[in-house]
CSV table of C-alpha atoms in Angstrom, one decimal:
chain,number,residue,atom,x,y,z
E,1497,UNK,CA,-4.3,24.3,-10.6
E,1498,UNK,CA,-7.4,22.9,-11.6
E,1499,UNK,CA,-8.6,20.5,-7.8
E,1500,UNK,CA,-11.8,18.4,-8.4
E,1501,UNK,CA,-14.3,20.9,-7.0
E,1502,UNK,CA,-13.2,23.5,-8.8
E,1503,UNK,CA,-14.0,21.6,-12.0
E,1504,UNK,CA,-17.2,20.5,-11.3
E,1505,UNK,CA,-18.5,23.4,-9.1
E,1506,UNK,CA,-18.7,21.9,-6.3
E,1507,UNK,CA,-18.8,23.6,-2.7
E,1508,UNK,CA,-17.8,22.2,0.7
E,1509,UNK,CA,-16.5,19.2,1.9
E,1510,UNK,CA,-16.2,16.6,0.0
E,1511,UNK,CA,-15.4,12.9,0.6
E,1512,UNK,CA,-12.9,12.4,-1.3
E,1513,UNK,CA,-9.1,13.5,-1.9
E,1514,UNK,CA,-9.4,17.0,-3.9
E,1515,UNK,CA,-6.4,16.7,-6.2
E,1516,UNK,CA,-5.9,18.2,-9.1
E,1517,UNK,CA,-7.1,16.5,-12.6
E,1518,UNK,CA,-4.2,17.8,-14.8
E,1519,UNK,CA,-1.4,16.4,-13.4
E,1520,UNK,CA,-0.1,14.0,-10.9
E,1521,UNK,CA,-0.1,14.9,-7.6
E,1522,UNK,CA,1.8,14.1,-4.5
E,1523,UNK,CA,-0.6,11.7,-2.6
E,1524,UNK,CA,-0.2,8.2,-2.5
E,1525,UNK,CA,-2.9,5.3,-1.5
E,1526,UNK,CA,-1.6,3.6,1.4
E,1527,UNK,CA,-2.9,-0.1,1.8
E,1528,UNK,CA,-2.1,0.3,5.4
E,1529,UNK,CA,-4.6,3.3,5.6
E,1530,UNK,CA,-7.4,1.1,3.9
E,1531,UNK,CA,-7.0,-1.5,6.3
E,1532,UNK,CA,-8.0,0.9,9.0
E,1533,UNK,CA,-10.8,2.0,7.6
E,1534,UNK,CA,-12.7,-1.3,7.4
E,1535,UNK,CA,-14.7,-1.2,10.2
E,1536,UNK,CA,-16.2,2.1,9.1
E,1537,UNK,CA,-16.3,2.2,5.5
E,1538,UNK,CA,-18.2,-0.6,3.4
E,1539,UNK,CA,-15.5,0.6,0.6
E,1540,UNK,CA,-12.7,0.0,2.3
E,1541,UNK,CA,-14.1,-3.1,3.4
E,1542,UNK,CA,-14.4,-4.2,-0.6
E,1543,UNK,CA,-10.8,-3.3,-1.4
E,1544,UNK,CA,-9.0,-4.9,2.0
E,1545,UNK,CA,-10.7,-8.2,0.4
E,1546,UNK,CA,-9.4,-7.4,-2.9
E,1547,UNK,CA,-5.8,-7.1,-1.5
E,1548,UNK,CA,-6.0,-9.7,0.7
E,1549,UNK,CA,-7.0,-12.1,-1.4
E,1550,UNK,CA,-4.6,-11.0,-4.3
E,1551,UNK,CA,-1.4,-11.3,-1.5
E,1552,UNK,CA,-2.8,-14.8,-0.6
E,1553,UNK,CA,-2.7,-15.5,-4.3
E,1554,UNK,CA,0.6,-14.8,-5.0
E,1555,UNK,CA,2.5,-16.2,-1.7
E,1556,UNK,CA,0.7,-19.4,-2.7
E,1557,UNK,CA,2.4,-19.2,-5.6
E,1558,UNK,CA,5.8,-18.9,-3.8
E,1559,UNK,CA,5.4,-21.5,-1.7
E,1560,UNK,CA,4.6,-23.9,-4.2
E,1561,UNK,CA,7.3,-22.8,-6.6
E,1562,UNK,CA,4.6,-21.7,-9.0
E,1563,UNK,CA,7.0,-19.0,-10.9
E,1564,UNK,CA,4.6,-19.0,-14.1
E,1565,UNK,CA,1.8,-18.1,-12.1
E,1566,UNK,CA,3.2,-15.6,-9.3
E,1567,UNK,CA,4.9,-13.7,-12.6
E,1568,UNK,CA,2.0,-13.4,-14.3
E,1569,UNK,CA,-0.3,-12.1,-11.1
E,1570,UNK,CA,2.5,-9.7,-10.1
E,1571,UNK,CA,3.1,-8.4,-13.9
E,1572,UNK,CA,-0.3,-6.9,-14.3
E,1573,UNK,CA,0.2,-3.4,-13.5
E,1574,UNK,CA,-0.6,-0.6,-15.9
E,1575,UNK,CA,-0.1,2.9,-15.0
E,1576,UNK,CA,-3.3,3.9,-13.0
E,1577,UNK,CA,-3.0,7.4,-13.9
E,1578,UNK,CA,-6.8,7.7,-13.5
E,1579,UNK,CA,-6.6,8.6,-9.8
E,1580,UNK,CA,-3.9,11.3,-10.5
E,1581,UNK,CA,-2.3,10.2,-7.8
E,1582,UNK,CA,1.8,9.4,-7.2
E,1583,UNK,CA,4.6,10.8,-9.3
E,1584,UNK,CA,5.0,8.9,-13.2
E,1585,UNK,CA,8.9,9.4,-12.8
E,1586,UNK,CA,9.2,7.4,-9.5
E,1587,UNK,CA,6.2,5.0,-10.5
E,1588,UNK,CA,6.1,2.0,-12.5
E,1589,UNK,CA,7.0,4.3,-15.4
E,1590,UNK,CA,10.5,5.6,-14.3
E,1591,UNK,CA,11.4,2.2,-13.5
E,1592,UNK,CA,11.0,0.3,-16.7
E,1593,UNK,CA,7.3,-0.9,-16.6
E,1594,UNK,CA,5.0,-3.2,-14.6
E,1595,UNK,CA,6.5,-6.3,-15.5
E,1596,UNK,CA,10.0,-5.3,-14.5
E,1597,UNK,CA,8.3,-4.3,-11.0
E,1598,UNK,CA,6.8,-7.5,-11.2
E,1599,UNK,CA,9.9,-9.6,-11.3
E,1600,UNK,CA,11.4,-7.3,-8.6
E,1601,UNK,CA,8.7,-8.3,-6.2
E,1602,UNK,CA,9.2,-11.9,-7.1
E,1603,UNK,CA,12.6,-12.3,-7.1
E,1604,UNK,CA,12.3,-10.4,-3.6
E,1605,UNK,CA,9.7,-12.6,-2.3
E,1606,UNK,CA,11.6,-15.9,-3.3
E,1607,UNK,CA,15.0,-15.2,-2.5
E,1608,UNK,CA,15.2,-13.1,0.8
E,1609,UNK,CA,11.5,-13.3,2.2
E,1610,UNK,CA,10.4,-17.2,1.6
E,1611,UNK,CA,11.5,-18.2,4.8
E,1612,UNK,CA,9.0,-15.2,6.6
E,1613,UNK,CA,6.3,-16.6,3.9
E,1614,UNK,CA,6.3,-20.3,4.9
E,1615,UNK,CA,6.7,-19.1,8.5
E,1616,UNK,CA,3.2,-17.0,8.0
E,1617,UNK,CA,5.1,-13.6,9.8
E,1618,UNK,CA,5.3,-12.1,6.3
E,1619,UNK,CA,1.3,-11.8,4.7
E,1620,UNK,CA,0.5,-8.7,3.8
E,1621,UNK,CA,0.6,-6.2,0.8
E,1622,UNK,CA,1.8,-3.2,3.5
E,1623,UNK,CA,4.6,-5.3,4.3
E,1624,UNK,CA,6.5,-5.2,0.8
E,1625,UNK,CA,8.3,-1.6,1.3
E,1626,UNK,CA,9.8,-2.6,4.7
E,1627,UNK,CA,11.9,-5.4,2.7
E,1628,UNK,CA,11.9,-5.0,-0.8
E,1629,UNK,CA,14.7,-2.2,-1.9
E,1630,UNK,CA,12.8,0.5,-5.1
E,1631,UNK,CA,9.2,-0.7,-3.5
E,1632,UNK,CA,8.2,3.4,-1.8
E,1633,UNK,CA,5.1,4.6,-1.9
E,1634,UNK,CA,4.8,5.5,-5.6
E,1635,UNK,CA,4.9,1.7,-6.9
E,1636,UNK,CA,3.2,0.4,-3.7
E,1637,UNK,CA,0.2,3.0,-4.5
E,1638,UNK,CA,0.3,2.0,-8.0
E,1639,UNK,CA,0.1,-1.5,-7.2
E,1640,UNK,CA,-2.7,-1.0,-4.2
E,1641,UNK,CA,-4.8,1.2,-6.8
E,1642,UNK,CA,-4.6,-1.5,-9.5
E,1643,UNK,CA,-5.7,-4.1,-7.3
E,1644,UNK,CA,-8.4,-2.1,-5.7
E,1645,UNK,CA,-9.8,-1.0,-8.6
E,1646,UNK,CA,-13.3,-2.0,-8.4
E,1647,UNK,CA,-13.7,-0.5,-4.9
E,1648,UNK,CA,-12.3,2.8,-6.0
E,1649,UNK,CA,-15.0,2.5,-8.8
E,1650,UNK,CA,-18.2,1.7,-6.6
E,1651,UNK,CA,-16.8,4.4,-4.6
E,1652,UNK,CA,-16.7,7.0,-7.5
E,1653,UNK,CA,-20.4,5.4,-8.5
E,1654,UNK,CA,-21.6,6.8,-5.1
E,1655,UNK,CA,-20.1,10.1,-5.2
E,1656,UNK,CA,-21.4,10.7,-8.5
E,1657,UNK,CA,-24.9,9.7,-7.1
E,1658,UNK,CA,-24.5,11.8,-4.0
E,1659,UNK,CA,-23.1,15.2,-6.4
E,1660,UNK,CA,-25.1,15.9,-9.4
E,1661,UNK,CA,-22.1,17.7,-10.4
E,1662,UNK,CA,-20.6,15.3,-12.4
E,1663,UNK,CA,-23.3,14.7,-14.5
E,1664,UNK,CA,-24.4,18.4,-15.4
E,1665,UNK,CA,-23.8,21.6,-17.0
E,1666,UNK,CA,-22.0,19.9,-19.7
E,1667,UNK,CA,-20.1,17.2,-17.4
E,1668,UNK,CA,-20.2,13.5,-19.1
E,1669,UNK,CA,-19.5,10.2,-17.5
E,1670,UNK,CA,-18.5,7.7,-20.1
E,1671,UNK,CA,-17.7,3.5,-20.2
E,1672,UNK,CA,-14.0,2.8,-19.9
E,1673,UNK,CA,-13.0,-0.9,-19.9
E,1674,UNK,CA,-10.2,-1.3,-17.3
E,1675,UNK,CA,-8.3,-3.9,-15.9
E,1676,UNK,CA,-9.4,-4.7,-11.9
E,1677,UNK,CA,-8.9,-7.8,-9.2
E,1678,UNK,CA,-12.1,-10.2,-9.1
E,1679,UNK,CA,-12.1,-11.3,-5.4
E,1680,UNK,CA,-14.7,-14.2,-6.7
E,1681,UNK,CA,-12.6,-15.5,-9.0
E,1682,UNK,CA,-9.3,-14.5,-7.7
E,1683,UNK,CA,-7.8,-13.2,-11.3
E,1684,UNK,CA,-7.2,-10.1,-13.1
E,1685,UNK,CA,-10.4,-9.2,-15.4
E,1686,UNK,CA,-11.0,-6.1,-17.8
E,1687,UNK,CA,-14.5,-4.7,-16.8
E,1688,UNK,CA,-16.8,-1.6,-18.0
E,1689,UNK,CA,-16.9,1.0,-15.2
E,1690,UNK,CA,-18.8,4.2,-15.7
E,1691,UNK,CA,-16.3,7.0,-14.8
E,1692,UNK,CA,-16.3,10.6,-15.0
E,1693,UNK,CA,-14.4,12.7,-17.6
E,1694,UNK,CA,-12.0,15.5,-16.7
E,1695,UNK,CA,-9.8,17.1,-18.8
E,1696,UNK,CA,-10.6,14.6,-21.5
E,1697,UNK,CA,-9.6,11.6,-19.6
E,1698,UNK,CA,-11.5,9.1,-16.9
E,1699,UNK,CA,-11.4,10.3,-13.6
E,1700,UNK,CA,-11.3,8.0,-10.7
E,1701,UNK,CA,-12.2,9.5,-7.4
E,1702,UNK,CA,-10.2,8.1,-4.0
E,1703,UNK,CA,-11.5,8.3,-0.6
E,1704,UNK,CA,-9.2,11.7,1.2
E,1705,UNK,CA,-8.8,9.2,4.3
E,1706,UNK,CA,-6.8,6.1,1.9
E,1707,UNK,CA,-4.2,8.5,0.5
E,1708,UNK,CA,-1.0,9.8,2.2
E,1709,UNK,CA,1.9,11.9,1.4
E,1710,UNK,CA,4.2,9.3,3.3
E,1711,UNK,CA,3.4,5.2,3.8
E,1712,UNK,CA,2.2,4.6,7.7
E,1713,UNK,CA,4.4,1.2,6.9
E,1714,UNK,CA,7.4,2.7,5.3
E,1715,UNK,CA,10.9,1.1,5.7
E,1716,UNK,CA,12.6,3.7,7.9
E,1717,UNK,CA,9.7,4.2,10.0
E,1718,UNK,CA,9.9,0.7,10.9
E,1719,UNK,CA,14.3,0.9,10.7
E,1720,UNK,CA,13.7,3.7,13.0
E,1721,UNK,CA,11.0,2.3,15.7
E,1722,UNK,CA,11.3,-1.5,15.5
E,1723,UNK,CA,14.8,-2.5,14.0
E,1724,UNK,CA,16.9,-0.3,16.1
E,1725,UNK,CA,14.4,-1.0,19.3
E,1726,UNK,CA,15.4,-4.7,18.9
E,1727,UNK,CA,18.9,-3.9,18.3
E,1728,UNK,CA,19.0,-1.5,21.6
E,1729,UNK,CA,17.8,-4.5,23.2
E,1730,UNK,CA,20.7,-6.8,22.0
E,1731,UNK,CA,23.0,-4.9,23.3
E,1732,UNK,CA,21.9,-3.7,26.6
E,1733,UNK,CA,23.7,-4.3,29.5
E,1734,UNK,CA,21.6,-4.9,32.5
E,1735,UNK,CA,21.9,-2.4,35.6
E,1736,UNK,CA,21.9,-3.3,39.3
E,1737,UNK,CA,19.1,-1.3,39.6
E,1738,UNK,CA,16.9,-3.6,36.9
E,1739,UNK,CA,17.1,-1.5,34.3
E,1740,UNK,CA,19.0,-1.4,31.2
E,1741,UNK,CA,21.6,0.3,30.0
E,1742,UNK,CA,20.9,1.1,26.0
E,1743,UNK,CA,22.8,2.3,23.2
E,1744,UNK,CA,21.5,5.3,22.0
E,1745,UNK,CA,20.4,4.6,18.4
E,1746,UNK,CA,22.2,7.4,16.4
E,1747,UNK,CA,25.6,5.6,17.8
E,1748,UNK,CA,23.6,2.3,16.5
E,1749,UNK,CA,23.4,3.7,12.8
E,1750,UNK,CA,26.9,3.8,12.1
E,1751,UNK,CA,27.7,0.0,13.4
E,1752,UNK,CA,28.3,-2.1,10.8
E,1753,UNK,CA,25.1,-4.3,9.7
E,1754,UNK,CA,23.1,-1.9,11.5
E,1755,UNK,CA,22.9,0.9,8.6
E,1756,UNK,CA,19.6,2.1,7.3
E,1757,UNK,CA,18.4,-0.1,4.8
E,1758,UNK,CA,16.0,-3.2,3.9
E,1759,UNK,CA,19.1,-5.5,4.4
E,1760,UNK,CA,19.0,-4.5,7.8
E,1761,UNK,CA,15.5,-4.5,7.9
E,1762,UNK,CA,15.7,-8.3,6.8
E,1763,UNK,CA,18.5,-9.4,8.8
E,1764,UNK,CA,17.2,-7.8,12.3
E,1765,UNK,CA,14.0,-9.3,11.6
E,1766,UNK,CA,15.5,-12.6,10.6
E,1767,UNK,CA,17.4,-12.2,14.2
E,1768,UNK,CA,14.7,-11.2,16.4
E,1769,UNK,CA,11.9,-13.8,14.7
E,1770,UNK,CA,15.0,-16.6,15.9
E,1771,UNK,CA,14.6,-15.2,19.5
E,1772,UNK,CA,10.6,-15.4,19.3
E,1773,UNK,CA,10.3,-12.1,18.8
E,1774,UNK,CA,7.9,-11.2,15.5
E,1775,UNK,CA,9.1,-7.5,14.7
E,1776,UNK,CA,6.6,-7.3,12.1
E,1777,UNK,CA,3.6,-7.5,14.0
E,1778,UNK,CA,5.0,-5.7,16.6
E,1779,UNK,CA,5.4,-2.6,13.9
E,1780,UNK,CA,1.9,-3.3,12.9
E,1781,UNK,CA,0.8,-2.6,16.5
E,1782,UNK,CA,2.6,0.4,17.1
E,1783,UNK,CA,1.6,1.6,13.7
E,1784,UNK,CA,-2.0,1.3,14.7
E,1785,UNK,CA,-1.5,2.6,17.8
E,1786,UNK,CA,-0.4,6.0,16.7
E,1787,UNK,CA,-2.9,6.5,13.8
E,1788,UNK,CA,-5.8,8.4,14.2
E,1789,UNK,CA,-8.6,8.5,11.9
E,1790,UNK,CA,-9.2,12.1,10.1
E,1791,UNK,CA,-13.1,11.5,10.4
E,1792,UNK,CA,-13.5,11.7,6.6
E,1793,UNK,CA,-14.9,7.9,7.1
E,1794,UNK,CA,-18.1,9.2,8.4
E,1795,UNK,CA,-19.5,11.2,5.1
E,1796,UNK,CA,-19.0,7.5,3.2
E,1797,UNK,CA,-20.3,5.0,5.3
């Protein structure tokens, strides 16, 4: 095991997520997570514009039947082994590449999610495990890291001016041109960031409080809270004492069209949204709700 601090020396805590730089390692950056930060951290507040303005992007591109396009915005996903985050075998790499992902997400986002789209219930990047069947938290961390790219960069920029560590006793920082989201310009560029160098390869440092080991939006979090919920309440039966009577949900899992899944995800949403009830913000909410920042915010704002 070789974590950051060991290799550079460094004592204490630190800011950021302390893996270790030889391998990858079981954390994953949740866009979710990011999101929350905002308020507090200027960084998070660089990449939440990043993904929000890449999602805006491509559901444009949806709704105005812009395949070309949306294929080409959604295709641009290297490997962003920099971070040493994620697992290559369930990433982009164990499935075939960034452009099969790509067309995945697109097909996804055409076929089963365009009505939610042109409704404006479906909108953000957090949203695409809860539907999309292969979408976990390896690719959606590979996808979240690509597009915030230049945040996680600034963010590595002030680490490296805030520990001398990375620049001494031997330590280099070199130029890597890598691809990253412009929020300007709203494309994909290639730009020269100044990153450290461990074990022979660029090093990009994340913030400990944007990684996860699960998704706080993952598909059976929100089968488990908000589908079945909505399904208890379709088939309660009223009680002449005002209450309802509800089926428990392990008796609801095994009813047909009610089995874990993102079909059943889609179709309970599809049902409730036709009864005014939006399930997805709903999850959102209750997703917020229970998280509690870790305080790591405070050393980087």
């Amino acid at each position: 095991m070789a974590p950051i601090t060991s290799a550079y020396g460094i004592t204490g805590s630190v800011p950021f997520l302390d893996v270790d730089i030889s391998v990858d390692n079981k954390w994953f950056l949740d866009p979710r997570a990011i999101r929350l930060h905002e308020r507090s951290d200027p960084f998070a507040a660089k990449a939440n514009e990043c993904t929000r303005t890449f999602f805006e992007e491509v559901l444009d591109c949806v709704v105005r039947g812009d395949t070309r396009y949306g294929l080409w915005l959604l295709r641009q996903f290297p490997e962003p082994w920099e971070t040493r985050l994620g697992l290559a075998k369930s990433g982009f790499s164990g499935h075939g590449g960034a452009e099969e992902v790509g067309s995945w997400i697109w097909r996804a986002l055409n076929e089963n999610l365009r009505a939610f789209i042109v409704l404006g219930i479906f909108r953000e990047i957090e949203e695409l495990p809860l539907f999309i069947e292969g979408i976990d938290r390896d690719i959606t961390s590979d996808i979240t890291t690509r597009i915030v790219f230049d945040a996680l960069a600034e963010f590595t920029s002030h680490v490296m001016d805030e520990y001398p560590e990375f620049t001494s006793g031997g330590n280099r920082v070199e130029v890597f041109n890598c691809q990253a989201w412009d929020s300007s310009t709203r494309s994909w560029v290639v730009k020269a960031f100044d990153l450290p160098v461990a074990a022979g390869k660029p090093l990009l440092l994340v913030p400990r409080d944007w990684a996860r080991r699960t998704l706080l939006m993952s598909a059976s979090r929100y089968y488990e809270t908000k589908v079945l919920g909505y399904a208890q309440l379709e088939r309660a039966v009223p009680l002449s004492t005002g209450k309802l009577l509800k089926t428990p949900k392990d008796q609801l899992r095994t009813v047909p069209g009610l089995g874990r899944g993102r079909v059943t995800n889609l179709e309970v949403t599809r049902r409730a949204h036709e009864n005014n009830s939006d399930l997805i913000a709903e999850f959102k909410q209750f997703v917020d709700m229970k998280w509690t920042p870790s305080g790591g915010e405070q050393r980087i704002a």
